Amino acid sequence: MRVIYSPRYEMPLGGHVWPTAKYRLVAERLSAREEFQFEEPPLAPWDDLALAHTSEYLDKLRLNTLSRDEIAALELPWRPEMADGFRLMVGGTCAAAAHALRDGVAAHIGGGLHHAFANHGEGFCPLNDVAVAVRKHGRRSAIVDCDVHHGNGTAMIFERDPAVFTFSIHQQHNYPLFKPRSTLDIGLEDGAEDEQYLGALAGALPTVLAHAPDLIVYVAGADPFVGDKLGGLALTKQGLAARDRLVIGAARHAGIPVAVVLAGGYASDVRDVADIHVATIEAAALQQA
Ligand SMILES: [Zn+2]
């Protein structure tokens, strides 16, 4: 299975809650194994970014003219050079989507920047890689967003696009405060555990598949894990692995290509985050046939 990764994803963020070391930790555990073919992402061209973002916003990123408020909304120690790091992540998700369409399944050790809107970024997400990849490679797509946080940017970008089915299963009482409607939303109560989560997910997937997408982007956040610093659900690693098998298995059983992206994960021990992401990519590889 093709795996997209760049060592440049490990951006130094100086004590920020986002453990960018996780990308390297996941890559180190998979890169030596023969079932994975690693590939470096290309920098997404600005024209591709315009598939999901306004030219006014892209000009601000390109010319370094974001306002103080726009930078504050990113909640990142923003430096203008970081724009290229995020363009690379968009390129990675586009590459994973292209490989998935050819091979059935592909994974990106990165991406899932679902809080970026067409005209602004927020919540660690300056650019929406999922939206760009879906616009570039899907004709009729679905996004299955299992990050603990609602996929607000993605929902809004595709609000009036009937070709794209957006599904978000998340913790209801968590960021973002304002949750624009996805095609299908499931907001779980605080502390929801494996059984409740998996039951709700299994109940929703047939509706997603009934859209008959030609591509599914699976946003496989590790932050529904119990004890996550930014999440309030209580899934175990076994529960998260069952989630991965459920999503990827349902898609593959229906013959739909799946591109996997990682999204969030803020456990107090970054090795737990890496364990969860590695298991997701292993689940994808098993479903390739
Ligand atoms: Zn998240």
PDB file of C-alpha atoms and ligand atoms in Angstrom:
ATOM      1  CA  MET A   1       0.000   0.000   0.000  1.00  0.00           C
ATOM      2  CA  ARG A   2       1.168   3.479  -0.864  1.00  0.00           C
ATOM      3  CA  VAL A   3       1.942   5.696   2.154  1.00  0.00           C
ATOM      4  CA  ILE A   4       2.558   9.415   1.728  1.00  0.00           C
ATOM      5  CA  TYR A   5       4.886  11.129   4.206  1.00  0.00           C
ATOM      6  CA  SER A   6       7.328  13.990   4.516  1.00  0.00           C
ATOM      7  CA  PRO A   7       9.879  14.521   7.314  1.00  0.00           C
ATOM      8  CA  ARG A   8       8.995  18.231   6.948  1.00  0.00           C
ATOM      9  CA  TYR A   9       5.709  17.547   8.780  1.00  0.00           C
ATOM     10  CA  GLU A  10       7.597  17.589  12.056  1.00  0.00           C
ATOM     11  CA  MET A  11       7.310  21.370  12.379  1.00  0.00           C
ATOM     12  CA  PRO A  12       8.798  22.797  15.589  1.00  0.00           C
ATOM     13  CA  LEU A  13       5.871  24.419  17.421  1.00  0.00           C
ATOM     14  CA  GLY A  14       7.593  25.130  20.740  1.00  0.00           C
ATOM     15  CA  GLY A  15       5.517  23.406  23.422  1.00  0.00           C
ATOM     16  CA  HIS A  16       2.268  23.503  21.417  1.00  0.00           C
ATOM     17  CA  VAL A  17      -0.275  20.764  22.214  1.00  0.00           C
ATOM     18  CA  TRP A  18       0.005  19.369  18.654  1.00  0.00           C
ATOM     19  CA  PRO A  19       2.725  16.677  18.795  1.00  0.00           C
ATOM     20  CA  THR A  20       4.151  17.026  15.277  1.00  0.00           C
ATOM     21  CA  ALA A  21       6.715  14.345  16.205  1.00  0.00           C
ATOM     22  CA  LYS A  22       3.883  11.843  15.769  1.00  0.00           C
ATOM     23  CA  TYR A  23       4.299  11.854  12.002  1.00  0.00           C
ATOM     24  CA  ARG A  24       7.930  10.728  12.276  1.00  0.00           C
ATOM     25  CA  LEU A  25       7.081   8.166  14.966  1.00  0.00           C
ATOM     26  CA  VAL A  26       4.405   6.608  12.746  1.00  0.00           C
ATOM     27  CA  ALA A  27       6.669   6.677   9.688  1.00  0.00           C
ATOM     28  CA  GLU A  28       9.555   5.060  11.580  1.00  0.00           C
ATOM     29  CA  ARG A  29       7.355   2.141  12.569  1.00  0.00           C
ATOM     30  CA  LEU A  30       6.031   1.496   9.066  1.00  0.00           C
ATOM     31  CA  SER A  31       8.738   2.505   6.608  1.00  0.00           C
ATOM     32  CA  ALA A  32      10.871  -0.631   6.954  1.00  0.00           C
ATOM     33  CA  ARG A  33       7.971  -2.994   6.290  1.00  0.00           C
ATOM     34  CA  GLU A  34       7.650  -4.357   2.790  1.00  0.00           C
ATOM     35  CA  GLU A  35       3.860  -3.966   2.583  1.00  0.00           C
ATOM     36  CA  PHE A  36       4.251  -0.174   2.624  1.00  0.00           C
ATOM     37  CA  GLN A  37       5.685   1.879  -0.245  1.00  0.00           C
ATOM     38  CA  PHE A  38       6.609   5.317   1.010  1.00  0.00           C
ATOM     39  CA  GLU A  39       6.348   8.372  -1.204  1.00  0.00           C
ATOM     40  CA  GLU A  40       7.083  12.057  -0.585  1.00  0.00           C
ATOM     41  CA  PRO A  41       4.221  14.483  -1.251  1.00  0.00           C
ATOM     42  CA  PRO A  42       4.442  17.292  -3.804  1.00  0.00           C
ATOM     43  CA  LEU A  43       3.722  20.887  -2.802  1.00  0.00           C
ATOM     44  CA  ALA A  44       0.070  21.516  -3.697  1.00  0.00           C
ATOM     45  CA  PRO A  45      -0.081  24.170  -6.440  1.00  0.00           C
ATOM     46  CA  TRP A  46      -1.964  27.365  -5.539  1.00  0.00           C
ATOM     47  CA  ASP A  47      -4.447  26.537  -8.324  1.00  0.00           C
ATOM     48  CA  ASP A  48      -5.338  23.309  -6.519  1.00  0.00           C
ATOM     49  CA  LEU A  49      -5.821  25.177  -3.246  1.00  0.00           C
ATOM     50  CA  ALA A  50      -8.263  27.448  -5.071  1.00  0.00           C
ATOM     51  CA  LEU A  51     -10.555  24.436  -5.552  1.00  0.00           C
ATOM     52  CA  ALA A  52     -11.557  24.842  -1.894  1.00  0.00           C
ATOM     53  CA  HIS A  53     -10.300  28.298  -0.846  1.00  0.00           C
ATOM     54  CA  THR A  54     -11.031  31.860  -1.928  1.00  0.00           C
ATOM     55  CA  SER A  55      -8.387  33.748  -3.885  1.00  0.00           C
ATOM     56  CA  GLU A  56      -8.533  36.560  -1.284  1.00  0.00           C
ATOM     57  CA  TYR A  57      -7.555  34.145   1.492  1.00  0.00           C
ATOM     58  CA  LEU A  58      -4.864  32.422  -0.560  1.00  0.00           C
ATOM     59  CA  ASP A  59      -3.354  35.830  -1.413  1.00  0.00           C
ATOM     60  CA  LYS A  60      -3.067  36.566   2.310  1.00  0.00           C
ATOM     61  CA  LEU A  61      -1.201  33.302   2.886  1.00  0.00           C
ATOM     62  CA  ARG A  62       1.016  33.814  -0.146  1.00  0.00           C
ATOM     63  CA  LEU A  63       1.813  37.471   0.532  1.00  0.00           C
ATOM     64  CA  ASN A  64       1.972  37.140   4.311  1.00  0.00           C
ATOM     65  CA  THR A  65      -0.824  39.643   4.932  1.00  0.00           C
ATOM     66  CA  LEU A  66      -2.980  37.673   7.398  1.00  0.00           C
ATOM     67  CA  SER A  67      -4.402  40.001  10.048  1.00  0.00           C
ATOM     68  CA  ARG A  68      -3.597  39.624  13.720  1.00  0.00           C
ATOM     69  CA  ASP A  69      -7.096  38.147  14.292  1.00  0.00           C
ATOM     70  CA  GLU A  70      -6.735  35.697  11.420  1.00  0.00           C
ATOM     71  CA  ILE A  71      -3.432  34.484  12.842  1.00  0.00           C
ATOM     72  CA  ALA A  72      -4.928  34.221  16.348  1.00  0.00           C
ATOM     73  CA  ALA A  73      -7.732  32.005  15.000  1.00  0.00           C
ATOM     74  CA  LEU A  74      -5.137  29.478  13.746  1.00  0.00           C
ATOM     75  CA  GLU A  75      -3.974  28.881  17.334  1.00  0.00           C
ATOM     76  CA  LEU A  76      -0.483  28.170  16.027  1.00  0.00           C
ATOM     77  CA  PRO A  77       2.856  29.927  16.596  1.00  0.00           C
ATOM     78  CA  TRP A  78       2.459  31.125  13.008  1.00  0.00           C
ATOM     79  CA  ARG A  79       5.426  31.924  10.809  1.00  0.00           C
ATOM     80  CA  PRO A  80       4.907  32.747   7.116  1.00  0.00           C
ATOM     81  CA  GLU A  81       7.182  29.847   6.089  1.00  0.00           C
ATOM     82  CA  MET A  82       4.670  27.451   7.614  1.00  0.00           C
ATOM     83  CA  ALA A  83       2.317  28.051   4.692  1.00  0.00           C
ATOM     84  CA  ASP A  84       4.526  25.814   2.543  1.00  0.00           C
ATOM     85  CA  GLY A  85       4.497  23.062   5.186  1.00  0.00           C
ATOM     86  CA  PHE A  86       0.728  23.038   5.018  1.00  0.00           C
ATOM     87  CA  ARG A  87       0.725  23.183   1.209  1.00  0.00           C
ATOM     88  CA  LEU A  88       2.854  20.034   1.373  1.00  0.00           C
ATOM     89  CA  MET A  89       0.229  18.381   3.580  1.00  0.00           C
ATOM     90  CA  VAL A  90      -2.463  19.263   1.053  1.00  0.00           C
ATOM     91  CA  GLY A  91      -0.288  17.741  -1.662  1.00  0.00           C
ATOM     92  CA  GLY A  92      -0.007  14.601   0.477  1.00  0.00           C
ATOM     93  CA  THR A  93      -3.737  14.127   0.797  1.00  0.00           C
ATOM     94  CA  CYS A  94      -4.207  14.764  -2.933  1.00  0.00           C
ATOM     95  CA  ALA A  95      -1.562  12.110  -3.647  1.00  0.00           C
ATOM     96  CA  ALA A  96      -3.252   9.646  -1.270  1.00  0.00           C
ATOM     97  CA  ALA A  97      -6.596  10.226  -3.009  1.00  0.00           C
ATOM     98  CA  ALA A  98      -5.041   9.644  -6.429  1.00  0.00           C
ATOM     99  CA  HIS A  99      -3.378   6.422  -5.246  1.00  0.00           C
ATOM    100  CA  ALA A 100      -6.580   5.237  -3.571  1.00  0.00           C
ATOM    101  CA  LEU A 101      -8.481   5.655  -6.829  1.00  0.00           C
ATOM    102  CA  ARG A 102      -5.873   3.500  -8.571  1.00  0.00           C
ATOM    103  CA  ASP A 103      -5.074   0.923  -5.845  1.00  0.00           C
ATOM    104  CA  GLY A 104      -8.247   0.869  -3.720  1.00  0.00           C
ATOM    105  CA  VAL A 105      -6.580   2.144  -0.533  1.00  0.00           C
ATOM    106  CA  ALA A 106      -3.797   4.592   0.313  1.00  0.00           C
ATOM    107  CA  ALA A 107      -2.746   6.403   3.475  1.00  0.00           C
ATOM    108  CA  HIS A 108      -1.296   9.801   4.277  1.00  0.00           C
ATOM    109  CA  ILE A 109       0.769  10.159   7.446  1.00  0.00           C
ATOM    110  CA  GLY A 110      -0.568  13.698   7.770  1.00  0.00           C
ATOM    111  CA  GLY A 111      -3.583  15.787   6.815  1.00  0.00           C
ATOM    112  CA  GLY A 112      -7.118  15.882   8.146  1.00  0.00           C
ATOM    113  CA  LEU A 113      -7.105  19.682   8.523  1.00  0.00           C
ATOM    114  CA  HIS A 114     -10.883  19.824   8.743  1.00  0.00           C
ATOM    115  CA  HIS A 115     -11.212  23.156  10.602  1.00  0.00           C
ATOM    116  CA  ALA A 116     -10.082  25.242   7.605  1.00  0.00           C
ATOM    117  CA  PHE A 117     -12.863  27.129   5.790  1.00  0.00           C
ATOM    118  CA  ALA A 118     -12.851  28.546   2.260  1.00  0.00           C
ATOM    119  CA  ASN A 119     -11.971  32.050   3.471  1.00  0.00           C
ATOM    120  CA  HIS A 120     -10.101  31.503   6.737  1.00  0.00           C
ATOM    121  CA  GLY A 121      -8.246  28.958   8.812  1.00  0.00           C
ATOM    122  CA  GLU A 122      -8.730  28.056  12.457  1.00  0.00           C
ATOM    123  CA  GLY A 123      -7.945  25.417  15.068  1.00  0.00           C
ATOM    124  CA  PHE A 124      -4.433  24.432  13.779  1.00  0.00           C
ATOM    125  CA  CYS A 125      -5.780  24.235  10.200  1.00  0.00           C
ATOM    126  CA  PRO A 126      -4.719  26.943   7.713  1.00  0.00           C
ATOM    127  CA  LEU A 127      -5.697  24.859   4.647  1.00  0.00           C
ATOM    128  CA  ASN A 128      -8.301  22.134   4.172  1.00  0.00           C
ATOM    129  CA  ASP A 129      -6.419  19.254   2.538  1.00  0.00           C
ATOM    130  CA  VAL A 130      -9.487  16.994   2.572  1.00  0.00           C
ATOM    131  CA  ALA A 131     -11.640  19.496   0.705  1.00  0.00           C
ATOM    132  CA  VAL A 132      -8.953  20.203  -1.897  1.00  0.00           C
ATOM    133  CA  ALA A 133      -8.336  16.477  -2.511  1.00  0.00           C
ATOM    134  CA  VAL A 134     -12.040  15.720  -2.863  1.00  0.00           C
ATOM    135  CA  ARG A 135     -12.538  18.585  -5.318  1.00  0.00           C
ATOM    136  CA  LYS A 136      -9.453  17.541  -7.303  1.00  0.00           C
ATOM    137  CA  HIS A 137      -9.950  13.778  -7.446  1.00  0.00           C
ATOM    138  CA  GLY A 138     -13.525  12.879  -6.562  1.00  0.00           C
ATOM    139  CA  ARG A 139     -16.515  13.243  -8.811  1.00  0.00           C
ATOM    140  CA  ARG A 140     -18.958  12.043  -6.178  1.00  0.00           C
ATOM    141  CA  SER A 141     -17.255  11.707  -2.814  1.00  0.00           C
ATOM    142  CA  ALA A 142     -17.864  11.088   0.850  1.00  0.00           C
ATOM    143  CA  ILE A 143     -15.878  12.274   3.848  1.00  0.00           C
ATOM    144  CA  VAL A 144     -16.065  10.095   6.947  1.00  0.00           C
ATOM    145  CA  ASP A 145     -14.747  12.317   9.737  1.00  0.00           C
ATOM    146  CA  CYS A 146     -14.087  10.404  12.961  1.00  0.00           C
ATOM    147  CA  ASP A 147     -11.911  13.032  14.642  1.00  0.00           C
ATOM    148  CA  VAL A 148     -13.300  13.882  18.098  1.00  0.00           C
ATOM    149  CA  HIS A 149     -13.904  17.451  16.900  1.00  0.00           C
ATOM    150  CA  HIS A 150     -16.657  18.366  14.452  1.00  0.00           C
ATOM    151  CA  GLY A 151     -15.476  18.869  10.859  1.00  0.00           C
ATOM    152  CA  ASN A 152     -16.764  22.438  10.662  1.00  0.00           C
ATOM    153  CA  GLY A 153     -14.638  23.762   7.798  1.00  0.00           C
ATOM    154  CA  THR A 154     -15.314  20.752   5.599  1.00  0.00           C
ATOM    155  CA  ALA A 155     -19.056  20.873   6.334  1.00  0.00           C
ATOM    156  CA  MET A 156     -19.230  24.531   5.342  1.00  0.00           C
ATOM    157  CA  ILE A 157     -17.120  24.160   2.181  1.00  0.00           C
ATOM    158  CA  PHE A 158     -19.454  21.441   0.850  1.00  0.00           C
ATOM    159  CA  GLU A 159     -22.660  22.892   2.296  1.00  0.00           C
ATOM    160  CA  ARG A 160     -24.088  23.550  -1.166  1.00  0.00           C
ATOM    161  CA  ASP A 161     -22.328  20.754  -3.050  1.00  0.00           C
ATOM    162  CA  PRO A 162     -24.673  17.772  -3.430  1.00  0.00           C
ATOM    163  CA  ALA A 163     -21.885  15.657  -4.967  1.00  0.00           C
ATOM    164  CA  VAL A 164     -20.025  15.505  -1.646  1.00  0.00           C
ATOM    165  CA  PHE A 165     -21.469  13.720   1.396  1.00  0.00           C
ATOM    166  CA  THR A 166     -19.957  15.017   4.632  1.00  0.00           C
ATOM    167  CA  PHE A 167     -20.306  12.846   7.729  1.00  0.00           C
ATOM    168  CA  SER A 168     -18.927  13.833  11.117  1.00  0.00           C
ATOM    169  CA  ILE A 169     -19.099  11.755  14.301  1.00  0.00           C
ATOM    170  CA  HIS A 170     -17.695  13.809  17.176  1.00  0.00           C
ATOM    171  CA  GLN A 171     -18.080  14.918  20.777  1.00  0.00           C
ATOM    172  CA  GLN A 172     -20.987  17.383  20.821  1.00  0.00           C
ATOM    173  CA  HIS A 173     -19.760  19.570  23.698  1.00  0.00           C
ATOM    174  CA  ASN A 174     -16.337  20.405  22.361  1.00  0.00           C
ATOM    175  CA  TYR A 175     -14.650  22.736  19.886  1.00  0.00           C
ATOM    176  CA  PRO A 176     -15.925  24.109  17.545  1.00  0.00           C
ATOM    177  CA  LEU A 177     -18.691  25.911  19.386  1.00  0.00           C
ATOM    178  CA  PHE A 178     -20.538  26.638  16.144  1.00  0.00           C
ATOM    179  CA  LYS A 179     -21.004  23.454  14.120  1.00  0.00           C
ATOM    180  CA  PRO A 180     -22.261  24.084  10.574  1.00  0.00           C
ATOM    181  CA  ARG A 181     -24.424  21.215   9.407  1.00  0.00           C
ATOM    182  CA  SER A 182     -22.701  18.303   7.689  1.00  0.00           C
ATOM    183  CA  THR A 183     -24.812  16.067   5.462  1.00  0.00           C
ATOM    184  CA  LEU A 184     -24.927  13.778   8.503  1.00  0.00           C
ATOM    185  CA  ASP A 185     -23.788  14.690  12.007  1.00  0.00           C
ATOM    186  CA  ILE A 186     -23.607  12.541  15.120  1.00  0.00           C
ATOM    187  CA  GLY A 187     -22.746  14.522  18.240  1.00  0.00           C
ATOM    188  CA  LEU A 188     -21.906  12.134  21.070  1.00  0.00           C
ATOM    189  CA  GLU A 189     -22.251  12.959  24.745  1.00  0.00           C
ATOM    190  CA  ASP A 190     -19.189  13.465  26.940  1.00  0.00           C
ATOM    191  CA  GLY A 191     -17.487  10.252  28.000  1.00  0.00           C
ATOM    192  CA  ALA A 192     -19.015   8.023  25.316  1.00  0.00           C
ATOM    193  CA  GLU A 193     -17.235   4.650  25.234  1.00  0.00           C
ATOM    194  CA  ASP A 194     -16.460   2.025  22.582  1.00  0.00           C
ATOM    195  CA  GLU A 195     -19.835   0.342  22.454  1.00  0.00           C
ATOM    196  CA  GLN A 196     -21.875   3.514  22.101  1.00  0.00           C
ATOM    197  CA  TYR A 197     -19.460   4.979  19.552  1.00  0.00           C
ATOM    198  CA  LEU A 198     -19.268   1.859  17.409  1.00  0.00           C
ATOM    199  CA  GLY A 199     -23.036   1.384  17.511  1.00  0.00           C
ATOM    200  CA  ALA A 200     -23.642   4.937  16.308  1.00  0.00           C
ATOM    201  CA  LEU A 201     -20.981   4.632  13.609  1.00  0.00           C
ATOM    202  CA  ALA A 202     -22.276   1.287  12.341  1.00  0.00           C
ATOM    203  CA  GLY A 203     -25.762   2.766  12.177  1.00  0.00           C
ATOM    204  CA  ALA A 204     -24.591   5.728  10.079  1.00  0.00           C
ATOM    205  CA  LEU A 205     -22.291   4.074   7.541  1.00  0.00           C
ATOM    206  CA  PRO A 206     -25.087   2.617   5.359  1.00  0.00           C
ATOM    207  CA  THR A 207     -26.406   6.163   4.842  1.00  0.00           C
ATOM    208  CA  VAL A 208     -22.950   7.313   3.749  1.00  0.00           C
ATOM    209  CA  LEU A 209     -22.568   4.370   1.350  1.00  0.00           C
ATOM    210  CA  ALA A 210     -26.065   4.966  -0.058  1.00  0.00           C
ATOM    211  CA  HIS A 211     -24.662   8.210  -1.531  1.00  0.00           C
ATOM    212  CA  ALA A 212     -22.658   5.885  -3.832  1.00  0.00           C
ATOM    213  CA  PRO A 213     -19.374   7.814  -3.602  1.00  0.00           C
ATOM    214  CA  ASP A 214     -16.505   7.033  -5.965  1.00  0.00           C
ATOM    215  CA  LEU A 215     -14.009   8.060  -3.258  1.00  0.00           C
ATOM    216  CA  ILE A 216     -14.084   8.114   0.535  1.00  0.00           C
ATOM    217  CA  VAL A 217     -11.665  10.217   2.539  1.00  0.00           C
ATOM    218  CA  TYR A 218     -11.434   8.759   6.030  1.00  0.00           C
ATOM    219  CA  VAL A 219     -10.402  11.362   8.628  1.00  0.00           C
ATOM    220  CA  ALA A 220      -9.092   8.970  11.272  1.00  0.00           C
ATOM    221  CA  GLY A 221      -8.465  11.226  14.275  1.00  0.00           C
ATOM    222  CA  ALA A 222      -6.755   9.603  17.250  1.00  0.00           C
ATOM    223  CA  ASP A 223      -8.357  12.089  19.648  1.00  0.00           C
ATOM    224  CA  PRO A 224     -11.506  10.097  20.613  1.00  0.00           C
ATOM    225  CA  PHE A 225      -8.998   8.115  22.752  1.00  0.00           C
ATOM    226  CA  VAL A 226      -9.729   8.120  26.496  1.00  0.00           C
ATOM    227  CA  GLY A 227      -7.803  10.846  28.299  1.00  0.00           C
ATOM    228  CA  ASP A 228      -7.032  12.907  25.191  1.00  0.00           C
ATOM    229  CA  LYS A 229      -6.038  16.433  26.246  1.00  0.00           C
ATOM    230  CA  LEU A 230      -8.416  18.051  23.727  1.00  0.00           C
ATOM    231  CA  GLY A 231     -11.092  15.361  23.646  1.00  0.00           C
ATOM    232  CA  GLY A 232     -13.740  14.131  26.052  1.00  0.00           C
ATOM    233  CA  LEU A 233     -14.723  10.751  24.640  1.00  0.00           C
ATOM    234  CA  ALA A 234     -13.416   7.522  26.170  1.00  0.00           C
ATOM    235  CA  LEU A 235     -12.554   5.070  23.403  1.00  0.00           C
ATOM    236  CA  THR A 236      -9.897   2.418  23.973  1.00  0.00           C
ATOM    237  CA  LYS A 237      -7.213   1.488  21.438  1.00  0.00           C
ATOM    238  CA  GLN A 238      -9.207  -1.668  20.701  1.00  0.00           C
ATOM    239  CA  GLY A 239     -12.316   0.436  20.128  1.00  0.00           C
ATOM    240  CA  LEU A 240     -10.455   2.759  17.776  1.00  0.00           C
ATOM    241  CA  ALA A 241      -9.065  -0.204  15.834  1.00  0.00           C
ATOM    242  CA  ALA A 242     -12.613  -1.598  15.549  1.00  0.00           C
ATOM    243  CA  ARG A 243     -13.696   1.821  14.264  1.00  0.00           C
ATOM    244  CA  ASP A 244     -11.000   1.701  11.576  1.00  0.00           C
ATOM    245  CA  ARG A 245     -12.030  -1.787  10.463  1.00  0.00           C
ATOM    246  CA  LEU A 246     -15.669  -0.742  10.383  1.00  0.00           C
ATOM    247  CA  VAL A 247     -15.108   2.329   8.184  1.00  0.00           C
ATOM    248  CA  ILE A 248     -12.473   0.910   5.856  1.00  0.00           C
ATOM    249  CA  GLY A 249     -14.115  -2.515   5.692  1.00  0.00           C
ATOM    250  CA  ALA A 250     -17.543  -1.095   4.814  1.00  0.00           C
ATOM    251  CA  ALA A 251     -16.074   1.064   2.064  1.00  0.00           C
ATOM    252  CA  ARG A 252     -13.967  -1.700   0.572  1.00  0.00           C
ATOM    253  CA  HIS A 253     -16.822  -4.196   0.782  1.00  0.00           C
ATOM    254  CA  ALA A 254     -18.812  -1.742  -1.335  1.00  0.00           C
ATOM    255  CA  GLY A 255     -15.867  -1.421  -3.753  1.00  0.00           C
ATOM    256  CA  ILE A 256     -15.214   2.232  -2.886  1.00  0.00           C
ATOM    257  CA  PRO A 257     -11.612   3.531  -2.791  1.00  0.00           C
ATOM    258  CA  VAL A 258     -10.468   4.928   0.568  1.00  0.00           C
ATOM    259  CA  ALA A 259      -7.822   7.559   1.271  1.00  0.00           C
ATOM    260  CA  VAL A 260      -6.862   7.627   4.957  1.00  0.00           C
ATOM    261  CA  VAL A 261      -5.652  10.832   6.657  1.00  0.00           C
ATOM    262  CA  LEU A 262      -4.648  11.168  10.320  1.00  0.00           C
ATOM    263  CA  ALA A 263      -6.092  14.421  11.773  1.00  0.00           C
ATOM    264  CA  GLY A 264      -5.844  15.001  15.557  1.00  0.00           C
ATOM    265  CA  GLY A 265      -4.416  13.109  18.518  1.00  0.00           C
ATOM    266  CA  TYR A 266      -3.359  14.741  21.795  1.00  0.00           C
ATOM    267  CA  ALA A 267      -2.864  11.938  24.308  1.00  0.00           C
ATOM    268  CA  SER A 268      -0.444  12.859  27.088  1.00  0.00           C
ATOM    269  CA  ASP A 269       1.991  10.236  25.752  1.00  0.00           C
ATOM    270  CA  VAL A 270       2.693  10.773  22.049  1.00  0.00           C
ATOM    271  CA  ARG A 271       3.472   7.054  21.732  1.00  0.00           C
ATOM    272  CA  ASP A 272      -0.207   6.330  22.343  1.00  0.00           C
ATOM    273  CA  VAL A 273      -1.098   8.667  19.477  1.00  0.00           C
ATOM    274  CA  ALA A 274       1.417   6.876  17.257  1.00  0.00           C
ATOM    275  CA  ASP A 275       0.031   3.440  18.264  1.00  0.00           C
ATOM    276  CA  ILE A 276      -3.482   4.492  17.216  1.00  0.00           C
ATOM    277  CA  HIS A 277      -2.379   5.948  13.878  1.00  0.00           C
ATOM    278  CA  VAL A 278      -0.177   2.923  13.095  1.00  0.00           C
ATOM    279  CA  ALA A 279      -3.125   0.609  13.756  1.00  0.00           C
ATOM    280  CA  THR A 280      -5.284   2.669  11.378  1.00  0.00           C
ATOM    281  CA  ILE A 281      -2.757   2.369   8.563  1.00  0.00           C
ATOM    282  CA  GLU A 282      -2.319  -1.355   9.227  1.00  0.00           C
ATOM    283  CA  ALA A 283      -6.107  -1.781   9.025  1.00  0.00           C
ATOM    284  CA  ALA A 284      -6.095   0.019   5.673  1.00  0.00           C
ATOM    285  CA  ALA A 285      -3.318  -2.211   4.303  1.00  0.00           C
ATOM    286  CA  LEU A 286      -5.242  -5.353   5.293  1.00  0.00           C
ATOM    287  CA  GLN A 287      -8.267  -4.109   3.359  1.00  0.00           C
ATOM    288  CA  GLN A 288      -6.402  -3.368   0.162  1.00  0.00           C
ATOM    289  CA  ALA A 289      -7.042  -6.674  -1.528  1.00  0.00           C
TER     290      ALA A 289
HETATM  291 ZN    ZN B   1      -9.493  16.809  16.606  1.00  0.00          ZN
END
